[in-house]
Amino acid sequence: TIIVLFGGAYSWKVLNDIEDKGDNPLTVDVFAQQFAWSFGYPGKDMKFSEGELHVPTNRTVQFKMHALDVIHSFWVPEWRIKKDAVPGITTTAVVPPDKPGTYQLICTELCGFGHATMRAKVVVEPPKKFQEWVAGLKREIPDPYLKVIEQDTETNPATPVGAGGA
């Protein structure tokens, strides 16, 4: 019994550490739909990219995942975190990217005929390069995607799931 309790307490601590957002996390909205990934970046204009995710090194990133049609699964193998994106529910993954490089985001949930092609490029880069890249984005998040964000019960606790927001 003592061994099981110790194992449980240790697992609890490790899992809490993995999901720790830190003091100043960057929040990126992730939109999954058959068969593509899109990303919304915070800021005055809510910048938007399709098929390419950029994040800064040495800053915790909180991904808020939104599925627009069916269940998808967000997985970057090097980050060792996999989370499902479920229609009508905002799920969260916390990642502290610390190694610059280019990686693959892969959907690991069989989401339809084109599932095997549902990938996106992930670029982990120094904060200054990240800011320059976001500043260079021309598109703002489309209205249907903004409605999905409004349904986020974690950010907007007064909005019931499926209500669509104001």
JSON list of C-alpha atoms in Angstrom, two decimals:
[
{"chain": "A", "resi": 1, "resn": "THR", "atom": "CA", "xyz": [0.00, 0.00, 0.00]},
{"chain": "A", "resi": 2, "resn": "ILE", "atom": "CA", "xyz": [2.80, 2.43, 0.88]},
{"chain": "A", "resi": 3, "resn": "ILE", "atom": "CA", "xyz": [4.53, 1.79, -2.45]},
{"chain": "A", "resi": 4, "resn": "VAL", "atom": "CA", "xyz": [1.30, 2.44, -4.38]},
{"chain": "A", "resi": 5, "resn": "LEU", "atom": "CA", "xyz": [0.62, 5.66, -2.42]},
{"chain": "A", "resi": 6, "resn": "PHE", "atom": "CA", "xyz": [4.20, 6.85, -2.99]},
{"chain": "A", "resi": 7, "resn": "GLY", "atom": "CA", "xyz": [3.92, 6.07, -6.72]},
{"chain": "A", "resi": 8, "resn": "GLY", "atom": "CA", "xyz": [0.61, 7.94, -6.92]},
{"chain": "A", "resi": 9, "resn": "ALA", "atom": "CA", "xyz": [1.96, 11.01, -5.10]},
{"chain": "A", "resi": 10, "resn": "TYR", "atom": "CA", "xyz": [5.08, 11.09, -7.26]},
{"chain": "A", "resi": 11, "resn": "SER", "atom": "CA", "xyz": [3.00, 10.76, -10.46]},
{"chain": "A", "resi": 12, "resn": "TRP", "atom": "CA", "xyz": [0.73, 13.58, -9.30]},
{"chain": "A", "resi": 13, "resn": "LYS", "atom": "CA", "xyz": [3.73, 15.89, -8.77]},
{"chain": "A", "resi": 14, "resn": "VAL", "atom": "CA", "xyz": [5.29, 15.02, -12.15]},
{"chain": "A", "resi": 15, "resn": "LEU", "atom": "CA", "xyz": [2.02, 15.59, -14.02]},
{"chain": "A", "resi": 16, "resn": "ASN", "atom": "CA", "xyz": [1.48, 18.93, -12.24]},
{"chain": "A", "resi": 17, "resn": "ASP", "atom": "CA", "xyz": [5.00, 20.03, -13.21]},
{"chain": "A", "resi": 18, "resn": "ILE", "atom": "CA", "xyz": [4.38, 19.07, -16.86]},
{"chain": "A", "resi": 19, "resn": "GLU", "atom": "CA", "xyz": [1.19, 21.16, -17.02]},
{"chain": "A", "resi": 20, "resn": "ASP", "atom": "CA", "xyz": [2.66, 24.18, -15.15]},
{"chain": "A", "resi": 21, "resn": "LYS", "atom": "CA", "xyz": [2.06, 27.29, -17.29]},
{"chain": "A", "resi": 22, "resn": "GLY", "atom": "CA", "xyz": [4.67, 29.42, -15.54]},
{"chain": "A", "resi": 23, "resn": "ASP", "atom": "CA", "xyz": [4.40, 33.17, -15.05]},
{"chain": "A", "resi": 24, "resn": "ASN", "atom": "CA", "xyz": [3.96, 34.46, -18.61]},
{"chain": "A", "resi": 25, "resn": "PRO", "atom": "CA", "xyz": [2.76, 31.76, -21.00]},
{"chain": "A", "resi": 26, "resn": "LEU", "atom": "CA", "xyz": [2.15, 32.51, -24.66]},
{"chain": "A", "resi": 27, "resn": "THR", "atom": "CA", "xyz": [-1.33, 31.31, -25.63]},
{"chain": "A", "resi": 28, "resn": "VAL", "atom": "CA", "xyz": [-1.78, 30.02, -29.18]},
{"chain": "A", "resi": 29, "resn": "ASP", "atom": "CA", "xyz": [-5.16, 28.87, -30.49]},
{"chain": "A", "resi": 30, "resn": "VAL", "atom": "CA", "xyz": [-4.95, 25.67, -32.53]},
{"chain": "A", "resi": 31, "resn": "PHE", "atom": "CA", "xyz": [-7.73, 24.92, -35.01]},
{"chain": "A", "resi": 32, "resn": "ALA", "atom": "CA", "xyz": [-8.05, 21.38, -36.33]},
{"chain": "A", "resi": 33, "resn": "GLN", "atom": "CA", "xyz": [-10.28, 20.46, -39.21]},
{"chain": "A", "resi": 34, "resn": "GLN", "atom": "CA", "xyz": [-10.26, 17.82, -41.89]},
{"chain": "A", "resi": 35, "resn": "PHE", "atom": "CA", "xyz": [-7.36, 17.78, -42.93]},
{"chain": "A", "resi": 36, "resn": "ALA", "atom": "CA", "xyz": [-5.46, 20.87, -41.86]},
{"chain": "A", "resi": 37, "resn": "TRP", "atom": "CA", "xyz": [-4.03, 22.71, -38.87]},
{"chain": "A", "resi": 38, "resn": "SER", "atom": "CA", "xyz": [-4.40, 26.49, -38.41]},
{"chain": "A", "resi": 39, "resn": "PHE", "atom": "CA", "xyz": [-3.09, 28.75, -35.66]},
{"chain": "A", "resi": 40, "resn": "GLY", "atom": "CA", "xyz": [-4.20, 31.99, -34.02]},
{"chain": "A", "resi": 41, "resn": "TYR", "atom": "CA", "xyz": [-1.66, 34.21, -32.30]},
{"chain": "A", "resi": 42, "resn": "PRO", "atom": "CA", "xyz": [-2.51, 36.73, -29.57]},
{"chain": "A", "resi": 43, "resn": "GLY", "atom": "CA", "xyz": [-2.21, 40.43, -30.09]},
{"chain": "A", "resi": 44, "resn": "LYS", "atom": "CA", "xyz": [-4.11, 43.43, -31.30]},
{"chain": "A", "resi": 45, "resn": "ASP", "atom": "CA", "xyz": [-5.14, 41.85, -34.61]},
{"chain": "A", "resi": 46, "resn": "MET", "atom": "CA", "xyz": [-5.24, 38.14, -33.66]},
{"chain": "A", "resi": 47, "resn": "LYS", "atom": "CA", "xyz": [-2.91, 37.02, -36.46]},
{"chain": "A", "resi": 48, "resn": "PHE", "atom": "CA", "xyz": [-3.55, 33.73, -38.23]},
{"chain": "A", "resi": 49, "resn": "SER", "atom": "CA", "xyz": [-1.47, 31.13, -40.07]},
{"chain": "A", "resi": 50, "resn": "GLU", "atom": "CA", "xyz": [-2.32, 27.89, -41.84]},
{"chain": "A", "resi": 51, "resn": "GLY", "atom": "CA", "xyz": [-0.11, 24.83, -41.93]},
{"chain": "A", "resi": 52, "resn": "GLU", "atom": "CA", "xyz": [2.81, 26.44, -40.11]},
{"chain": "A", "resi": 53, "resn": "LEU", "atom": "CA", "xyz": [3.18, 26.95, -36.37]},
{"chain": "A", "resi": 54, "resn": "HIS", "atom": "CA", "xyz": [5.90, 29.18, -34.91]},
{"chain": "A", "resi": 55, "resn": "VAL", "atom": "CA", "xyz": [6.76, 29.38, -31.20]},
{"chain": "A", "resi": 56, "resn": "PRO", "atom": "CA", "xyz": [9.57, 31.11, -29.29]},
{"chain": "A", "resi": 57, "resn": "THR", "atom": "CA", "xyz": [12.26, 29.24, -27.40]},
{"chain": "A", "resi": 58, "resn": "ASN", "atom": "CA", "xyz": [12.41, 29.30, -23.61]},
{"chain": "A", "resi": 59, "resn": "ARG", "atom": "CA", "xyz": [8.85, 30.50, -23.07]},
{"chain": "A", "resi": 60, "resn": "THR", "atom": "CA", "xyz": [6.03, 28.22, -22.03]},
{"chain": "A", "resi": 61, "resn": "VAL", "atom": "CA", "xyz": [3.34, 27.92, -24.70]},
{"chain": "A", "resi": 62, "resn": "GLN", "atom": "CA", "xyz": [-0.24, 27.07, -23.82]},
{"chain": "A", "resi": 63, "resn": "PHE", "atom": "CA", "xyz": [-2.08, 25.61, -26.79]},
{"chain": "A", "resi": 64, "resn": "LYS", "atom": "CA", "xyz": [-5.86, 25.96, -26.71]},
{"chain": "A", "resi": 65, "resn": "MET", "atom": "CA", "xyz": [-7.15, 23.36, -29.13]},
{"chain": "A", "resi": 66, "resn": "HIS", "atom": "CA", "xyz": [-10.39, 23.63, -31.03]},
{"chain": "A", "resi": 67, "resn": "ALA", "atom": "CA", "xyz": [-11.75, 20.93, -33.36]},
{"chain": "A", "resi": 68, "resn": "LEU", "atom": "CA", "xyz": [-14.06, 22.30, -36.01]},
{"chain": "A", "resi": 69, "resn": "ASP", "atom": "CA", "xyz": [-15.52, 19.01, -37.24]},
{"chain": "A", "resi": 70, "resn": "VAL", "atom": "CA", "xyz": [-14.35, 15.68, -35.74]},
{"chain": "A", "resi": 71, "resn": "ILE", "atom": "CA", "xyz": [-11.88, 14.55, -33.07]},
{"chain": "A", "resi": 72, "resn": "HIS", "atom": "CA", "xyz": [-8.24, 15.26, -33.94]},
{"chain": "A", "resi": 73, "resn": "SER", "atom": "CA", "xyz": [-5.09, 14.67, -31.92]},
{"chain": "A", "resi": 74, "resn": "PHE", "atom": "CA", "xyz": [-2.23, 17.20, -31.58]},
{"chain": "A", "resi": 75, "resn": "TRP", "atom": "CA", "xyz": [1.19, 15.52, -31.41]},
{"chain": "A", "resi": 76, "resn": "VAL", "atom": "CA", "xyz": [4.71, 16.84, -31.90]},
{"chain": "A", "resi": 77, "resn": "PRO", "atom": "CA", "xyz": [6.86, 13.77, -31.11]},
{"chain": "A", "resi": 78, "resn": "GLU", "atom": "CA", "xyz": [9.83, 15.78, -29.79]},
{"chain": "A", "resi": 79, "resn": "TRP", "atom": "CA", "xyz": [7.61, 17.48, -27.18]},
{"chain": "A", "resi": 80, "resn": "ARG", "atom": "CA", "xyz": [6.30, 14.12, -25.91]},
{"chain": "A", "resi": 81, "resn": "ILE", "atom": "CA", "xyz": [2.83, 15.52, -25.33]},
{"chain": "A", "resi": 82, "resn": "LYS", "atom": "CA", "xyz": [-0.27, 14.40, -27.18]},
{"chain": "A", "resi": 83, "resn": "LYS", "atom": "CA", "xyz": [-3.72, 15.94, -26.66]},
{"chain": "A", "resi": 84, "resn": "ASP", "atom": "CA", "xyz": [-7.05, 15.47, -28.36]},
{"chain": "A", "resi": 85, "resn": "ALA", "atom": "CA", "xyz": [-9.01, 18.30, -29.92]},
{"chain": "A", "resi": 86, "resn": "VAL", "atom": "CA", "xyz": [-12.73, 17.59, -29.51]},
{"chain": "A", "resi": 87, "resn": "PRO", "atom": "CA", "xyz": [-15.60, 19.48, -31.17]},
{"chain": "A", "resi": 88, "resn": "GLY", "atom": "CA", "xyz": [-17.38, 21.75, -28.69]},
{"chain": "A", "resi": 89, "resn": "ILE", "atom": "CA", "xyz": [-14.68, 21.42, -26.02]},
{"chain": "A", "resi": 90, "resn": "THR", "atom": "CA", "xyz": [-11.49, 23.46, -25.70]},
{"chain": "A", "resi": 91, "resn": "THR", "atom": "CA", "xyz": [-8.59, 21.28, -24.60]},
{"chain": "A", "resi": 92, "resn": "THR", "atom": "CA", "xyz": [-5.24, 22.61, -23.43]},
{"chain": "A", "resi": 93, "resn": "ALA", "atom": "CA", "xyz": [-1.66, 21.45, -23.80]},
{"chain": "A", "resi": 94, "resn": "VAL", "atom": "CA", "xyz": [1.30, 23.17, -22.16]},
{"chain": "A", "resi": 95, "resn": "VAL", "atom": "CA", "xyz": [4.74, 22.93, -23.75]},
{"chain": "A", "resi": 96, "resn": "PRO", "atom": "CA", "xyz": [8.05, 24.63, -22.86]},
{"chain": "A", "resi": 97, "resn": "PRO", "atom": "CA", "xyz": [9.86, 24.52, -26.24]},
{"chain": "A", "resi": 98, "resn": "ASP", "atom": "CA", "xyz": [13.57, 24.86, -25.50]},
{"chain": "A", "resi": 99, "resn": "LYS", "atom": "CA", "xyz": [15.33, 23.43, -28.57]},
{"chain": "A", "resi": 100, "resn": "PRO", "atom": "CA", "xyz": [15.31, 25.56, -31.73]},
{"chain": "A", "resi": 101, "resn": "GLY", "atom": "CA", "xyz": [14.52, 23.62, -34.87]},
{"chain": "A", "resi": 102, "resn": "THR", "atom": "CA", "xyz": [11.86, 22.50, -37.30]},
{"chain": "A", "resi": 103, "resn": "TYR", "atom": "CA", "xyz": [9.49, 19.72, -36.31]},
{"chain": "A", "resi": 104, "resn": "GLN", "atom": "CA", "xyz": [6.27, 18.05, -37.51]},
{"chain": "A", "resi": 105, "resn": "LEU", "atom": "CA", "xyz": [2.83, 18.41, -35.97]},
{"chain": "A", "resi": 106, "resn": "ILE", "atom": "CA", "xyz": [0.91, 15.21, -36.70]},
{"chain": "A", "resi": 107, "resn": "CYS", "atom": "CA", "xyz": [-2.73, 14.29, -36.20]},
{"chain": "A", "resi": 108, "resn": "THR", "atom": "CA", "xyz": [-2.78, 10.90, -34.50]},
{"chain": "A", "resi": 109, "resn": "GLU", "atom": "CA", "xyz": [-6.55, 10.42, -34.41]},
{"chain": "A", "resi": 110, "resn": "LEU", "atom": "CA", "xyz": [-8.06, 8.75, -37.46]},
{"chain": "A", "resi": 111, "resn": "CYS", "atom": "CA", "xyz": [-10.14, 11.68, -38.66]},
{"chain": "A", "resi": 112, "resn": "GLY", "atom": "CA", "xyz": [-11.16, 10.63, -42.14]},
{"chain": "A", "resi": 113, "resn": "PHE", "atom": "CA", "xyz": [-9.89, 9.75, -45.60]},
{"chain": "A", "resi": 114, "resn": "GLY", "atom": "CA", "xyz": [-7.16, 12.46, -45.67]},
{"chain": "A", "resi": 115, "resn": "HIS", "atom": "CA", "xyz": [-5.91, 11.80, -42.13]},
{"chain": "A", "resi": 116, "resn": "ALA", "atom": "CA", "xyz": [-2.43, 10.72, -43.27]},
{"chain": "A", "resi": 117, "resn": "THR", "atom": "CA", "xyz": [-1.85, 14.15, -44.81]},
{"chain": "A", "resi": 118, "resn": "MET", "atom": "CA", "xyz": [-2.87, 16.15, -41.72]},
{"chain": "A", "resi": 119, "resn": "ARG", "atom": "CA", "xyz": [0.48, 17.59, -40.73]},
{"chain": "A", "resi": 120, "resn": "ALA", "atom": "CA", "xyz": [1.94, 21.02, -40.10]},
{"chain": "A", "resi": 121, "resn": "LYS", "atom": "CA", "xyz": [5.41, 22.47, -39.90]},
{"chain": "A", "resi": 122, "resn": "VAL", "atom": "CA", "xyz": [6.48, 23.57, -36.40]},
{"chain": "A", "resi": 123, "resn": "VAL", "atom": "CA", "xyz": [9.28, 26.12, -36.06]},
{"chain": "A", "resi": 124, "resn": "VAL", "atom": "CA", "xyz": [10.86, 26.75, -32.66]},
{"chain": "A", "resi": 125, "resn": "GLU", "atom": "CA", "xyz": [12.96, 29.91, -32.90]},
{"chain": "A", "resi": 126, "resn": "PRO", "atom": "CA", "xyz": [14.49, 32.71, -30.82]},
{"chain": "A", "resi": 127, "resn": "PRO", "atom": "CA", "xyz": [11.91, 35.17, -29.42]},
{"chain": "A", "resi": 128, "resn": "LYS", "atom": "CA", "xyz": [12.98, 38.04, -31.71]},
{"chain": "A", "resi": 129, "resn": "LYS", "atom": "CA", "xyz": [12.58, 35.92, -34.86]},
{"chain": "A", "resi": 130, "resn": "PHE", "atom": "CA", "xyz": [9.22, 34.69, -33.56]},
{"chain": "A", "resi": 131, "resn": "GLN", "atom": "CA", "xyz": [7.99, 38.28, -33.04]},
{"chain": "A", "resi": 132, "resn": "GLU", "atom": "CA", "xyz": [9.15, 39.24, -36.54]},
{"chain": "A", "resi": 133, "resn": "TRP", "atom": "CA", "xyz": [7.34, 36.26, -38.03]},
{"chain": "A", "resi": 134, "resn": "VAL", "atom": "CA", "xyz": [4.06, 37.04, -36.24]},
{"chain": "A", "resi": 135, "resn": "ALA", "atom": "CA", "xyz": [4.36, 40.73, -37.21]},
{"chain": "A", "resi": 136, "resn": "GLY", "atom": "CA", "xyz": [4.68, 39.65, -40.85]},
{"chain": "A", "resi": 137, "resn": "LEU", "atom": "CA", "xyz": [1.42, 37.69, -40.84]},
{"chain": "A", "resi": 138, "resn": "LYS", "atom": "CA", "xyz": [-1.25, 39.42, -42.92]},
{"chain": "A", "resi": 139, "resn": "ARG", "atom": "CA", "xyz": [-4.38, 37.41, -42.12]},
{"chain": "A", "resi": 140, "resn": "GLU", "atom": "CA", "xyz": [-6.56, 37.81, -39.06]},
{"chain": "A", "resi": 141, "resn": "ILE", "atom": "CA", "xyz": [-8.44, 34.88, -37.55]},
{"chain": "A", "resi": 142, "resn": "PRO", "atom": "CA", "xyz": [-11.57, 34.24, -39.67]},
{"chain": "A", "resi": 143, "resn": "ASP", "atom": "CA", "xyz": [-14.96, 34.87, -38.01]},
{"chain": "A", "resi": 144, "resn": "PRO", "atom": "CA", "xyz": [-16.02, 31.19, -37.80]},
{"chain": "A", "resi": 145, "resn": "TYR", "atom": "CA", "xyz": [-12.82, 30.46, -35.87]},
{"chain": "A", "resi": 146, "resn": "LEU", "atom": "CA", "xyz": [-13.42, 33.42, -33.53]},
{"chain": "A", "resi": 147, "resn": "LYS", "atom": "CA", "xyz": [-16.83, 31.95, -32.70]},
{"chain": "A", "resi": 148, "resn": "VAL", "atom": "CA", "xyz": [-15.10, 28.71, -31.66]},
{"chain": "A", "resi": 149, "resn": "ILE", "atom": "CA", "xyz": [-12.79, 30.70, -29.36]},
{"chain": "A", "resi": 150, "resn": "GLU", "atom": "CA", "xyz": [-15.83, 32.42, -27.80]},
{"chain": "A", "resi": 151, "resn": "GLN", "atom": "CA", "xyz": [-17.11, 28.98, -26.80]},
{"chain": "A", "resi": 152, "resn": "ASP", "atom": "CA", "xyz": [-13.98, 28.33, -24.72]},
{"chain": "A", "resi": 153, "resn": "THR", "atom": "CA", "xyz": [-15.40, 27.72, -21.24]},
{"chain": "A", "resi": 154, "resn": "GLU", "atom": "CA", "xyz": [-11.97, 28.07, -19.60]},
{"chain": "A", "resi": 155, "resn": "THR", "atom": "CA", "xyz": [-11.44, 31.59, -20.95]},
{"chain": "A", "resi": 156, "resn": "ASN", "atom": "CA", "xyz": [-15.12, 32.56, -20.90]},
{"chain": "A", "resi": 157, "resn": "PRO", "atom": "CA", "xyz": [-16.60, 30.67, -17.91]},
{"chain": "A", "resi": 158, "resn": "ALA", "atom": "CA", "xyz": [-20.01, 32.37, -18.21]},
{"chain": "A", "resi": 159, "resn": "THR", "atom": "CA", "xyz": [-20.49, 30.98, -21.73]},
{"chain": "A", "resi": 160, "resn": "PRO", "atom": "CA", "xyz": [-22.03, 27.50, -21.70]},
{"chain": "A", "resi": 161, "resn": "VAL", "atom": "CA", "xyz": [-20.54, 25.00, -24.13]},
{"chain": "A", "resi": 162, "resn": "GLY", "atom": "CA", "xyz": [-22.35, 25.19, -27.46]},
{"chain": "A", "resi": 163, "resn": "ALA", "atom": "CA", "xyz": [-23.92, 28.60, -26.74]},
{"chain": "A", "resi": 164, "resn": "GLY", "atom": "CA", "xyz": [-21.73, 30.36, -29.30]},
{"chain": "A", "resi": 165, "resn": "GLY", "atom": "CA", "xyz": [-21.03, 33.43, -27.15]},
{"chain": "A", "resi": 166, "resn": "ALA", "atom": "CA", "xyz": [-22.08, 36.99, -27.83]}
]
